[in-house]
mmCIF file of C-alpha atoms in Angstrom:
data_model
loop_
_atom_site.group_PDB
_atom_site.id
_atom_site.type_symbol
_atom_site.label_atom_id
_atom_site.label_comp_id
_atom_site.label_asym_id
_atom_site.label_seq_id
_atom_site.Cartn_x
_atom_site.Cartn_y
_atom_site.Cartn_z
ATOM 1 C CA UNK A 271 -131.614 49.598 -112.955
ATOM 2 C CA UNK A 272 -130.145 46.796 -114.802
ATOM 3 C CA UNK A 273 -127.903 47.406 -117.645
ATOM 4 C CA UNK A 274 -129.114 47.272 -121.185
ATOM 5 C CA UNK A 275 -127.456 44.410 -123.532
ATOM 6 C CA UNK A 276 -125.694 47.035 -125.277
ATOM 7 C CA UNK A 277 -123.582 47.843 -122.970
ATOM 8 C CA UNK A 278 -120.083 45.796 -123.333
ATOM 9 C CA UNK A 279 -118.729 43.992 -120.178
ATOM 10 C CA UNK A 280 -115.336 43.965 -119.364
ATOM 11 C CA UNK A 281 -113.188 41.976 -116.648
ATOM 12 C CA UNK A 282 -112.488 45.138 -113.595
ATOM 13 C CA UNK A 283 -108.511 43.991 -114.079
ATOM 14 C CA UNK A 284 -108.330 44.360 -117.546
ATOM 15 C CA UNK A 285 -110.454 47.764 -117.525
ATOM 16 C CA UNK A 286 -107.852 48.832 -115.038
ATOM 17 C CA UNK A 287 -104.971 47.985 -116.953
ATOM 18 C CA UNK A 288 -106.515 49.236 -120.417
ATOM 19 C CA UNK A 289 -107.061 52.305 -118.710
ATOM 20 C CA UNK A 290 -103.971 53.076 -117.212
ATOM 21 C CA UNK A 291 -101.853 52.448 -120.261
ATOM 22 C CA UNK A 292 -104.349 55.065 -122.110
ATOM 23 C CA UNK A 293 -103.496 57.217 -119.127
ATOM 24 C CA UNK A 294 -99.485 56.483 -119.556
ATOM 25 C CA UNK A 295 -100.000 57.441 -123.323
ATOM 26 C CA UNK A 296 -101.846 60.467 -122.056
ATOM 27 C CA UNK A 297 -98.729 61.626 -120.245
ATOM 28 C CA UNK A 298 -98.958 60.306 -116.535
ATOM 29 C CA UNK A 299 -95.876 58.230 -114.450
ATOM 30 C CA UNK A 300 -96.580 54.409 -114.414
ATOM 31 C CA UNK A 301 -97.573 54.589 -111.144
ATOM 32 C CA UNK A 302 -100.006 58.513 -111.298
ATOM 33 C CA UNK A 303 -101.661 56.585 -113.967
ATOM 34 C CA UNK A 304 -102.425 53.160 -112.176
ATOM 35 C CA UNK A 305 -103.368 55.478 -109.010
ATOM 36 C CA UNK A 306 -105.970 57.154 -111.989
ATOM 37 C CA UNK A 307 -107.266 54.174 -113.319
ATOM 38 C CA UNK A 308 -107.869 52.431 -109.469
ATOM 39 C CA UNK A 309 -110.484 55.662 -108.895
ATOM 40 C CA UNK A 310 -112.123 55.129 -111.860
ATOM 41 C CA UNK A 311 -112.580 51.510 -111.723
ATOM 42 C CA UNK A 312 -113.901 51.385 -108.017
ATOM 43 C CA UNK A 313 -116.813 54.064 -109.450
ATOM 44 C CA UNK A 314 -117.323 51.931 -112.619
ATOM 45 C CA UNK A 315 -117.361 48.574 -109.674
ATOM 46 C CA UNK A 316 -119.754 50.731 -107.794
ATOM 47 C CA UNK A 317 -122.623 51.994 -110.607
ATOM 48 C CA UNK A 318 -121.245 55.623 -109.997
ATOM 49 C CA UNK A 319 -120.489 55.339 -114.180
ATOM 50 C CA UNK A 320 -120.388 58.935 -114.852
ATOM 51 C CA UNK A 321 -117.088 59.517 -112.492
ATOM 52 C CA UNK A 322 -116.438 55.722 -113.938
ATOM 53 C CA UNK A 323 -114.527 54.892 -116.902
ATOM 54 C CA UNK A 324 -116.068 57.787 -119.101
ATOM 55 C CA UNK A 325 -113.701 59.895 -117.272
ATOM 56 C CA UNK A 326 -110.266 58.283 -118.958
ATOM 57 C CA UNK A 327 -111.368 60.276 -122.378
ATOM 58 C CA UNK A 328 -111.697 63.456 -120.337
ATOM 59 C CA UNK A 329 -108.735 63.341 -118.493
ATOM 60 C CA UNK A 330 -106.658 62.201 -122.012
ATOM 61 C CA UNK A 331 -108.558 66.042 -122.947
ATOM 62 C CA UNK A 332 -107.628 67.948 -119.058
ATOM 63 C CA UNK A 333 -103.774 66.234 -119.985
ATOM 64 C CA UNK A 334 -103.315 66.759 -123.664
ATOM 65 C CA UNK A 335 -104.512 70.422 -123.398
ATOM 66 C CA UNK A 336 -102.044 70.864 -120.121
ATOM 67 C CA UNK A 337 -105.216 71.666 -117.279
ATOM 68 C CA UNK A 338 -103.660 68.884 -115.845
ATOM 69 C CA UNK A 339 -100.257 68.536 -115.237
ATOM 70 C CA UNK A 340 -98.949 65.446 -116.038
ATOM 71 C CA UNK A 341 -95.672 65.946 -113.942
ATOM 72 C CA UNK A 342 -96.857 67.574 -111.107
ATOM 73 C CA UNK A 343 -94.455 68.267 -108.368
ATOM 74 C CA UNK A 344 -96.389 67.363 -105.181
ATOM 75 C CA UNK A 345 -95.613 68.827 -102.102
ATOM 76 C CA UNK A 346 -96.786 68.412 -98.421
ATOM 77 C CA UNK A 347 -96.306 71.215 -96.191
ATOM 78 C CA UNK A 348 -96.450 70.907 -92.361
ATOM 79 C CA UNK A 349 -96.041 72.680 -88.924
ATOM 80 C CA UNK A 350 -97.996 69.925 -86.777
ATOM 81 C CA UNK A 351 -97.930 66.442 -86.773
ATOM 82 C CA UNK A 352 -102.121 66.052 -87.030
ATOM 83 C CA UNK A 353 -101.848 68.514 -90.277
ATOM 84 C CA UNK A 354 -100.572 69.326 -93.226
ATOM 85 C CA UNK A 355 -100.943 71.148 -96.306
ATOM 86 C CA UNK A 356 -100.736 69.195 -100.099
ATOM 87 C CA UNK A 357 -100.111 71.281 -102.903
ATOM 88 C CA UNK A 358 -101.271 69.365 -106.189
ATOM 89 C CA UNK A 359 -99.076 71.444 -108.567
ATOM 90 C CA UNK A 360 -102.470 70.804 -110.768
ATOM 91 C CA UNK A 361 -102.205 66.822 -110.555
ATOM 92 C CA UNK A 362 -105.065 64.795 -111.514
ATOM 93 C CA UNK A 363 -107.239 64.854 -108.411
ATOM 94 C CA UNK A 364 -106.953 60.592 -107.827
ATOM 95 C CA UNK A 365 -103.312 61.402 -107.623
ATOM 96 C CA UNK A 366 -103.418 64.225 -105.238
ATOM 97 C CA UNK A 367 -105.961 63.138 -102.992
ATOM 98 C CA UNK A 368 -104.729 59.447 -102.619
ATOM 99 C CA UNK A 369 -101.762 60.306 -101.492
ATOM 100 C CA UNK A 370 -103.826 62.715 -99.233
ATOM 101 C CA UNK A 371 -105.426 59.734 -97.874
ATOM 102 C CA UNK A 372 -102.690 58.216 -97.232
ATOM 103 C CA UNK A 373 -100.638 60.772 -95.972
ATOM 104 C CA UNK A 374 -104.043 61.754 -93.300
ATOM 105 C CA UNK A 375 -103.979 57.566 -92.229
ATOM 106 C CA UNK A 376 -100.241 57.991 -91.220
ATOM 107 C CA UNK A 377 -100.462 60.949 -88.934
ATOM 108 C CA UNK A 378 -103.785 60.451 -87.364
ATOM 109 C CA UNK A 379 -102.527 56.597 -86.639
ATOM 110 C CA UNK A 380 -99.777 58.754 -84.309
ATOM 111 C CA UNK A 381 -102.125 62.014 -83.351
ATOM 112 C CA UNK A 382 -105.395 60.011 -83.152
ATOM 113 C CA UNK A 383 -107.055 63.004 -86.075
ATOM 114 C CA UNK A 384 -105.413 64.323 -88.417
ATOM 115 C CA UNK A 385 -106.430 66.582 -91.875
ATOM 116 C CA UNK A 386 -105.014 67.139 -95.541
ATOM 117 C CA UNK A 387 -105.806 69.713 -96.815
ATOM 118 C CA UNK A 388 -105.545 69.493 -101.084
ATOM 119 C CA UNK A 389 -104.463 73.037 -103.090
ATOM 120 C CA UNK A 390 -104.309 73.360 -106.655
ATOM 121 C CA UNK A 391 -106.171 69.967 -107.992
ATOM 122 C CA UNK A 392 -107.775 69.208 -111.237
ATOM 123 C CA UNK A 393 -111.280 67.309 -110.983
ATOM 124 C CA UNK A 394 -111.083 64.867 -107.966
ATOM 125 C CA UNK A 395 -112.832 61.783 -109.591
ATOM 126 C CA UNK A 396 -115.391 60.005 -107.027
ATOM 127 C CA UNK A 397 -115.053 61.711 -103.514
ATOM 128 C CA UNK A 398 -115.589 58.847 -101.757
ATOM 129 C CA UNK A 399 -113.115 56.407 -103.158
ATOM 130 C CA UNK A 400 -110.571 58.912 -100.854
ATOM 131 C CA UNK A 401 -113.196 58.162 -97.869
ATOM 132 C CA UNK A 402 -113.381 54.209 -98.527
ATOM 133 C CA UNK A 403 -109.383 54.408 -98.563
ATOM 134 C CA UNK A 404 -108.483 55.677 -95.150
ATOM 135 C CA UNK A 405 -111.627 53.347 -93.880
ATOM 136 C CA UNK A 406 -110.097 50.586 -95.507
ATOM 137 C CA UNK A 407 -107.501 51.121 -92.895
ATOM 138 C CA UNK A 408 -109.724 50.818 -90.247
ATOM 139 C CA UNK A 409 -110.426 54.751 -89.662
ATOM 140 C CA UNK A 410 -113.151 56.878 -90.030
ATOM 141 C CA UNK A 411 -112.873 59.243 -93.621
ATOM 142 C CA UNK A 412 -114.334 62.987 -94.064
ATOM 143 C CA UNK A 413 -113.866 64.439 -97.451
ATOM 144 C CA UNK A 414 -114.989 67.622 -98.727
ATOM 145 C CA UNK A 415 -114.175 69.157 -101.944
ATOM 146 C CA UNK A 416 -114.626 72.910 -103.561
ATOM 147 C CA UNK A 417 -114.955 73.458 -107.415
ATOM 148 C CA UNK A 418 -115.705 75.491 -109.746
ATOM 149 C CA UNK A 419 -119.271 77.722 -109.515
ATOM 150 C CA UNK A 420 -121.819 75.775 -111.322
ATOM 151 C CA UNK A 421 -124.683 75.622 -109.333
ATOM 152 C CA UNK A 422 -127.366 78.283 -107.859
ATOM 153 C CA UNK A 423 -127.269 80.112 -104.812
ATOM 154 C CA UNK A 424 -130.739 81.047 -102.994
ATOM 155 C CA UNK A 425 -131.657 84.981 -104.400
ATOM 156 C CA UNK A 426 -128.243 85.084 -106.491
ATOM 157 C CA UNK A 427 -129.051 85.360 -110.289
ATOM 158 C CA UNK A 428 -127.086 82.787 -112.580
ATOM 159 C CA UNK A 429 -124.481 80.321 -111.074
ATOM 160 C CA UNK A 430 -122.921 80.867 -107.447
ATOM 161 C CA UNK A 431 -121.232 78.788 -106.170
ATOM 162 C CA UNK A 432 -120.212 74.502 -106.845
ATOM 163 C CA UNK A 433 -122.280 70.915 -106.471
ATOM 164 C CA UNK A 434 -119.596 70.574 -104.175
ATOM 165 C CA UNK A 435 -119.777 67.262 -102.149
ATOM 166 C CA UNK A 436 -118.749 65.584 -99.166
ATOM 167 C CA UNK A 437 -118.114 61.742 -98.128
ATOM 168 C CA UNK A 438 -118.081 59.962 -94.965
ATOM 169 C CA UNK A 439 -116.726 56.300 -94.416
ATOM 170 C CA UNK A 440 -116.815 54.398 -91.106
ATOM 171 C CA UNK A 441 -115.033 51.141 -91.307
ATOM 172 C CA UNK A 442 -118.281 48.150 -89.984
ATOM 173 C CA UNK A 443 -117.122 44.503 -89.005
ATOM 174 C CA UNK A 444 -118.739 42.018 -91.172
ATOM 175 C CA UNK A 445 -120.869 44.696 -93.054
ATOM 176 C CA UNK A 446 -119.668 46.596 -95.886
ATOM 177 C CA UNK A 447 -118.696 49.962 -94.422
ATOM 178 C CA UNK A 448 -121.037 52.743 -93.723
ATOM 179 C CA UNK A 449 -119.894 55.146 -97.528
ATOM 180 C CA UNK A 450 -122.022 58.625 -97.612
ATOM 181 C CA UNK A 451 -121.389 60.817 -100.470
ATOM 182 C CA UNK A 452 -123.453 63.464 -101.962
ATOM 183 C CA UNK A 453 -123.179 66.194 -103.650
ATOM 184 C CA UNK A 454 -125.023 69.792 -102.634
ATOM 185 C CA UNK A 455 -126.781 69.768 -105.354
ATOM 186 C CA UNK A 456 -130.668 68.744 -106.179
ATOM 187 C CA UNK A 457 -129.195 66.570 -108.979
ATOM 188 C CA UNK A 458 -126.205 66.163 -110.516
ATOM 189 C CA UNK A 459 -124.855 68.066 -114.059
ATOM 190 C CA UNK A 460 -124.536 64.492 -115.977
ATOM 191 C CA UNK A 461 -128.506 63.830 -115.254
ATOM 192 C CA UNK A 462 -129.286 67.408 -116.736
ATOM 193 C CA UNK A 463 -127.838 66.287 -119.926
ATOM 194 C CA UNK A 464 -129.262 63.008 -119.661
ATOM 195 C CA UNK A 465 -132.872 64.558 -119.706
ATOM 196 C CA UNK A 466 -131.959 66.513 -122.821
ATOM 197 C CA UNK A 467 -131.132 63.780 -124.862
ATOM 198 C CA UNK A 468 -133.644 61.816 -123.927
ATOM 199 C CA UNK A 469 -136.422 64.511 -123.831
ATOM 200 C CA UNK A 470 -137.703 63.989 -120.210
ATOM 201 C CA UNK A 471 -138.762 66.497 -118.214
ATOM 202 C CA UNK A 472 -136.749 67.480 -114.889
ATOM 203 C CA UNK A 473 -137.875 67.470 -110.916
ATOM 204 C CA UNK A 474 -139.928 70.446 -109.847
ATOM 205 C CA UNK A 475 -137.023 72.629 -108.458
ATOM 206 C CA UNK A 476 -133.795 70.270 -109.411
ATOM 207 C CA UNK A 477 -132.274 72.872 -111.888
ATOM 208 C CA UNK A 478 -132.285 76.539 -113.490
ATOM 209 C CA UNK A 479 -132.136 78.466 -116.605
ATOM 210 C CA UNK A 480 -128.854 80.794 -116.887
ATOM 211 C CA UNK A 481 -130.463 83.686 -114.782
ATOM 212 C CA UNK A 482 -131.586 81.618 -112.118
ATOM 213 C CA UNK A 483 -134.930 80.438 -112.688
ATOM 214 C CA UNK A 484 -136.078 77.398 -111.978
ATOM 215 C CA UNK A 485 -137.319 75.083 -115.355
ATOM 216 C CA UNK A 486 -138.125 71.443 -115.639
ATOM 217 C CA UNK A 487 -137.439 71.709 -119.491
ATOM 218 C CA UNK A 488 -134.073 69.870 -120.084
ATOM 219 C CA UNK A 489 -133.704 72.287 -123.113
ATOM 220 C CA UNK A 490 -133.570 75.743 -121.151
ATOM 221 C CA UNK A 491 -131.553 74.112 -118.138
ATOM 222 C CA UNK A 492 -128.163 74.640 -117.830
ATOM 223 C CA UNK A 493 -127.411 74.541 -113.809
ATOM 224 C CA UNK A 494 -128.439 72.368 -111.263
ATOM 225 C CA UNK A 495 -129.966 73.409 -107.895
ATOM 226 C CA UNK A 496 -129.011 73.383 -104.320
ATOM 227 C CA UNK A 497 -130.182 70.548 -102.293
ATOM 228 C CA UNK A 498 -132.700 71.743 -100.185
ATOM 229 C CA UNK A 499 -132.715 75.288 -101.147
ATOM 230 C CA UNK A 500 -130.786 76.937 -98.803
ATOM 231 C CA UNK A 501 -129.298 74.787 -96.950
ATOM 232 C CA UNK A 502 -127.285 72.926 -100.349
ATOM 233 C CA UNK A 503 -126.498 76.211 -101.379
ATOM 234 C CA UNK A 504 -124.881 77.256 -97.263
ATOM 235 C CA UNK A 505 -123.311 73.748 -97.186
ATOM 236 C CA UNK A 506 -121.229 74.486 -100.582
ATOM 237 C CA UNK A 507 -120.141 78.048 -99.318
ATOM 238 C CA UNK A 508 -119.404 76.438 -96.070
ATOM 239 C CA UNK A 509 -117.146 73.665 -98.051
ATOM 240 C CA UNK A 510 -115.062 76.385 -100.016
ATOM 241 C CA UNK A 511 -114.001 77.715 -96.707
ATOM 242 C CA UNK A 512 -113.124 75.320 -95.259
ATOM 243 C CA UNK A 513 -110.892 73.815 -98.195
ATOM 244 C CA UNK A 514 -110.110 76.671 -100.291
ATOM 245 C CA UNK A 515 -109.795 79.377 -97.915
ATOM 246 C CA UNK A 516 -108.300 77.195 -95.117
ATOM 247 C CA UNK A 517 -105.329 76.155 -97.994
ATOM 248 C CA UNK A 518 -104.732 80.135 -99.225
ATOM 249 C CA UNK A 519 -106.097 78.828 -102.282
ATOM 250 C CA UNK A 520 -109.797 80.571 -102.797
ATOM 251 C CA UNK A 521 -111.651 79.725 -106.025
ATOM 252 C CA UNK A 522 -115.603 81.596 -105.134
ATOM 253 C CA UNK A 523 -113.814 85.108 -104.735
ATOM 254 C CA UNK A 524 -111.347 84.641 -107.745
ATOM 255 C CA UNK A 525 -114.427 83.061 -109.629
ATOM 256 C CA UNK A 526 -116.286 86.469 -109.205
ATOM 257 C CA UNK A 527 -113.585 88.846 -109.443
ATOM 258 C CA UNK A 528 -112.353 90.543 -112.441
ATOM 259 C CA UNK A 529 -109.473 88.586 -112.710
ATOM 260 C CA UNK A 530 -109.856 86.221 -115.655
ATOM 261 C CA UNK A 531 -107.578 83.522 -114.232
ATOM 262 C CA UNK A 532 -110.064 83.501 -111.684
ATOM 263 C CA UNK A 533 -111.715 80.816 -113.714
ATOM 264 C CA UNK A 534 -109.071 78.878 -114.576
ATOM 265 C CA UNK A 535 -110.115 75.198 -114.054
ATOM 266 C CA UNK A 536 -109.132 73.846 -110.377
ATOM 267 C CA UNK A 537 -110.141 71.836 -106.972
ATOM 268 C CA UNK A 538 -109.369 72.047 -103.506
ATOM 269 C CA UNK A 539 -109.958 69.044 -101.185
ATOM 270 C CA UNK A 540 -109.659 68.730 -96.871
ATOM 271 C CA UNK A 541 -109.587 64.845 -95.921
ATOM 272 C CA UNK A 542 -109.635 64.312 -92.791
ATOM 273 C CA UNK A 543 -109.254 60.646 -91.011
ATOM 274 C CA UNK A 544 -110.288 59.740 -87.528
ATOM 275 C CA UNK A 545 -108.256 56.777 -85.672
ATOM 276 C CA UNK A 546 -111.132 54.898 -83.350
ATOM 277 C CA UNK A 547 -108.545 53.851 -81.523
ATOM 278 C CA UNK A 548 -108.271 57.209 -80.114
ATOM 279 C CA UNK A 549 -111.737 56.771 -78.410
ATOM 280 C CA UNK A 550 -111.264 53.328 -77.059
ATOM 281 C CA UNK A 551 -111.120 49.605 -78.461
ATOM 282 C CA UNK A 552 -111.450 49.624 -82.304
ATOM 283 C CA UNK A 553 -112.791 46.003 -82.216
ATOM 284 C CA UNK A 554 -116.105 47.018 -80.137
ATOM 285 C CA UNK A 555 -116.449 50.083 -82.455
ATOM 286 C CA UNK A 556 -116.593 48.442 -85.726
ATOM 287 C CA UNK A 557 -118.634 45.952 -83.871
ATOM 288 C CA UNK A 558 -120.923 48.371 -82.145
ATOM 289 C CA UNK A 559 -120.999 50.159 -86.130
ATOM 290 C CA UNK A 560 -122.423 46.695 -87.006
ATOM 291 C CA UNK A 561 -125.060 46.468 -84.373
ATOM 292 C CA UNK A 562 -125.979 49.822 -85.719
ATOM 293 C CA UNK A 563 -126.095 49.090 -88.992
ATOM 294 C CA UNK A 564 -128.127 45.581 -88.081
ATOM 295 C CA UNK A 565 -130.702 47.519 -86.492
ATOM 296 C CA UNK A 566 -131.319 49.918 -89.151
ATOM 297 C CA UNK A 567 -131.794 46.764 -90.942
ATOM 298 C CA UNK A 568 -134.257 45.301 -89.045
ATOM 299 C CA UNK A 569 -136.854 48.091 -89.166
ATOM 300 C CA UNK A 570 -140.435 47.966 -90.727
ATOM 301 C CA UNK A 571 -140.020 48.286 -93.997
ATOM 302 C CA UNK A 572 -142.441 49.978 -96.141
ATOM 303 C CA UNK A 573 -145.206 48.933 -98.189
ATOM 304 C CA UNK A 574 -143.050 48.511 -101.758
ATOM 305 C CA UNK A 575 -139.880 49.330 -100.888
ATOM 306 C CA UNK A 576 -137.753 46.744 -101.139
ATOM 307 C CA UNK A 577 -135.596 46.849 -97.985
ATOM 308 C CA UNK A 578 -133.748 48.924 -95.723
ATOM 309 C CA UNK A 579 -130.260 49.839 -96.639
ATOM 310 C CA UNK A 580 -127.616 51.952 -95.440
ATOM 311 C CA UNK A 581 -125.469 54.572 -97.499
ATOM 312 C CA UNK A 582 -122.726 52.180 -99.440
ATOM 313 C CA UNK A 583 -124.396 49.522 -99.044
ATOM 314 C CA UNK A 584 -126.167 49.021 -102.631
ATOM 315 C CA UNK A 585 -123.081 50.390 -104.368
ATOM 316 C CA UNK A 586 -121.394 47.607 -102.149
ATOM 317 C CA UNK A 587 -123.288 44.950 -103.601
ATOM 318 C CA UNK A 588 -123.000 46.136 -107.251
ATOM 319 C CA UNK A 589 -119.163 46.147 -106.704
ATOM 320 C CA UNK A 590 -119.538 42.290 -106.374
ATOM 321 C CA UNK A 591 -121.341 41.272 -108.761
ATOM 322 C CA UNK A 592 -120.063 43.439 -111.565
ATOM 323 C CA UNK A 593 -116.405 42.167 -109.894
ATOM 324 C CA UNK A 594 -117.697 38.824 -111.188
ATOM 325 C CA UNK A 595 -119.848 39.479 -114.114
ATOM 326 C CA UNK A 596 -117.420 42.341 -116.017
ATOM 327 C CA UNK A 597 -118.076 46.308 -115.793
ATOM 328 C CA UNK A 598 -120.547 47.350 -118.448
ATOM 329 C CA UNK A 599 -119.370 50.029 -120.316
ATOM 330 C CA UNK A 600 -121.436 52.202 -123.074
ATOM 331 C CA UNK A 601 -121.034 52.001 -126.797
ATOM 332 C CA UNK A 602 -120.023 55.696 -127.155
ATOM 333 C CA UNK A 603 -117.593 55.358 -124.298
ATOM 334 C CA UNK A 604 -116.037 51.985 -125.346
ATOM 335 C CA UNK A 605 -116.114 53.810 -129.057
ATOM 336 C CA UNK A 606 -113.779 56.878 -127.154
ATOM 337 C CA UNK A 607 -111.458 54.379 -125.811
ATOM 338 C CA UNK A 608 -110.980 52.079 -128.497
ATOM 339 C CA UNK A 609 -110.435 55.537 -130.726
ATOM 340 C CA UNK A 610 -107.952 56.588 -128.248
ATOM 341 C CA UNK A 611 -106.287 53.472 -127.742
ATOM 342 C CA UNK A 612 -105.740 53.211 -131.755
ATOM 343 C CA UNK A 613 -104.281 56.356 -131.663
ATOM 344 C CA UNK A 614 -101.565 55.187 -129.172
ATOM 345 C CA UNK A 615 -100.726 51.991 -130.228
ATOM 346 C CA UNK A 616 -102.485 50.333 -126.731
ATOM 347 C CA UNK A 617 -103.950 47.110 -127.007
ATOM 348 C CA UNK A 618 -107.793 46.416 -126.236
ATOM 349 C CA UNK A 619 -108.897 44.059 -124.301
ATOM 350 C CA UNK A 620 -111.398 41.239 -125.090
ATOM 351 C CA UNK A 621 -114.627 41.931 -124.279
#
């Protein structure tokens, strides 16, 4: 879809830097907001806009109204060397699960695997920006994250359990690498709202009135659905155990109980990053990756499809050219952060 003239385009650096002084102002470290601002910049490169740029006015709100914690103490905990426990302390998820990233590359470079497991996050931005970051290091990158219940379960009335999503990365050779990531859900929350403002109706069986039902009238929607029925709905309850459980940290049973901190606004994250090295030569695997990739490639295509790709590997290609051309950025979103930069004395960049 190509973006509408509207739209204003601005230079990926200066977004970045824009954004991360609006992030300072909001309350984060020089370097927790720069960390904020790379995650949000890499979706905006990529076309993912809604966990793009739009998110630097919500996290200004998660800060200012102290959901986030602005100076988080972040811990790791750990009894093994392919392990270890991160607790957040409530840090903006990019902060908290890049250093999770980071701190999974390091031990699985010595153990060959190793998992992070993430406890006590706020909103983890674009899953697989974590992913592309430990494959950018030439390992393989599992993500899965656990939120907040938002979504239907199959034969539960009302909202269950989250759109939680996972990502998988695997580092190619001269392709772009291999970048899954999906939520459970039919469609995401962002495309519900969409519909309602513009008036169009929704997929047969994407989303659900408050008691469960399925509608396709944007008006009486208010949750999505699983993907696949079932099976979205399993995956998600599968995801909070093994994040939220596995880190002492459950949100689905606190969610449901009558405890109202139950829902009190958090994440939990496992990242887990594979070393290829571990398997044999990492040179024939990112090779072998390619072949792989190539041969997808080379299949019959369809009558009017235009191509074969691989997961990543539009979202690849968008990062380039909006890398050259500027990332478009909507009116009411450039209006937020012009608004909030006004109110902090930050300067705007050209556009």
């Amino acid at each position: 879809m190509s973006d509408t003239p509207k739209k204003v385009l601005v230079p990926a650096d200066d977004l970045r830097t824009f954004s991360a002084a609006l992030l300072q102002q909001g309350g984060l470290s020089p370097e927790h907001a720069r960390t904020t601002a790379d995650v949000f910049v890499w979706a905006a490169l990529r076309g993912v806009d809604s966990h793009g740029i739009a998110r630097v006015p919500a996290y200004l709100e998660l800060l200012a109204k102290g959901v986030a914690n602005a100076r988080a103490e972040i811990t790791v905990e750990s009894t093994t060397p392919a392990a270890a426990v991160l607790d957040a302390d409530r840090a903006p998820g990019p902060v908290a699960l890049s250093a999770a990233a980071d701190e999974a590359v390091k031990r699985a470079k010595a153990t060959g695997i190793a998992s992070v497991g993430v406890r006590r996050t706020v909103h983890t931005g674009a899953i697989g920006y974590y992913v592309s970051r430990i494959a950018e290091q030439g390992l393989v990158g599992l993500g899965f994250v656990a939120g907040m219940p938002n979504m239907g379960y199959t034969g539960v009335k009302g909202a269950a359990v989250a759109t939680s999503p996972l990502a998988i990365a695997v580092p190619a050779q001269s392709h772009a690498p291999l970048l899954l990531d999906m939520a459970t859900a039919t469609i995401a929350l962002g495309k519900i709202r969409q519909s309602r403002a513009s008036g169009t109706a929704l997929p047969e069986g994407a989303a659900a009135t408050e008691d469960g039902t399925p509608t396709t009238d944007p008006e009486q929607a208010v949750m999505p659905l699983p993907l696949g029925g079932a099976k979205g709905s399993g995956m998600s309850l599968a995801f909070e155990l093994l994040t939220s459980v596995l880190v002492g940290a459950p949100i689905f049973s606190a969610f449901h109980s009558d405890d109202p901190q139950g829902r009190g606004h958090r994440q939990n994250a496992l990242l887990i990053a594979v070393d290829p090295a571990a398997f044999g030569d990492p040179s024939e695997f990112t090779a072998a990756v390619d072949t792989t990739l190539g041969t997808l490639k080379s299949l019959p295509v369809t009558d009017g499809a235009d191509g074969v790709f691989y997961p990543g590997e539009r979202s690849a290609a968008v990062a380039v050219e909006r890398g050259e051309k500027g990332v478009p950025v909507t009116p009411k979103v450039w209006r937020e952060l012009t608004e909030s930069a006004a109110k902090f004395g930050v300067e705007v960049p050209s556009v």
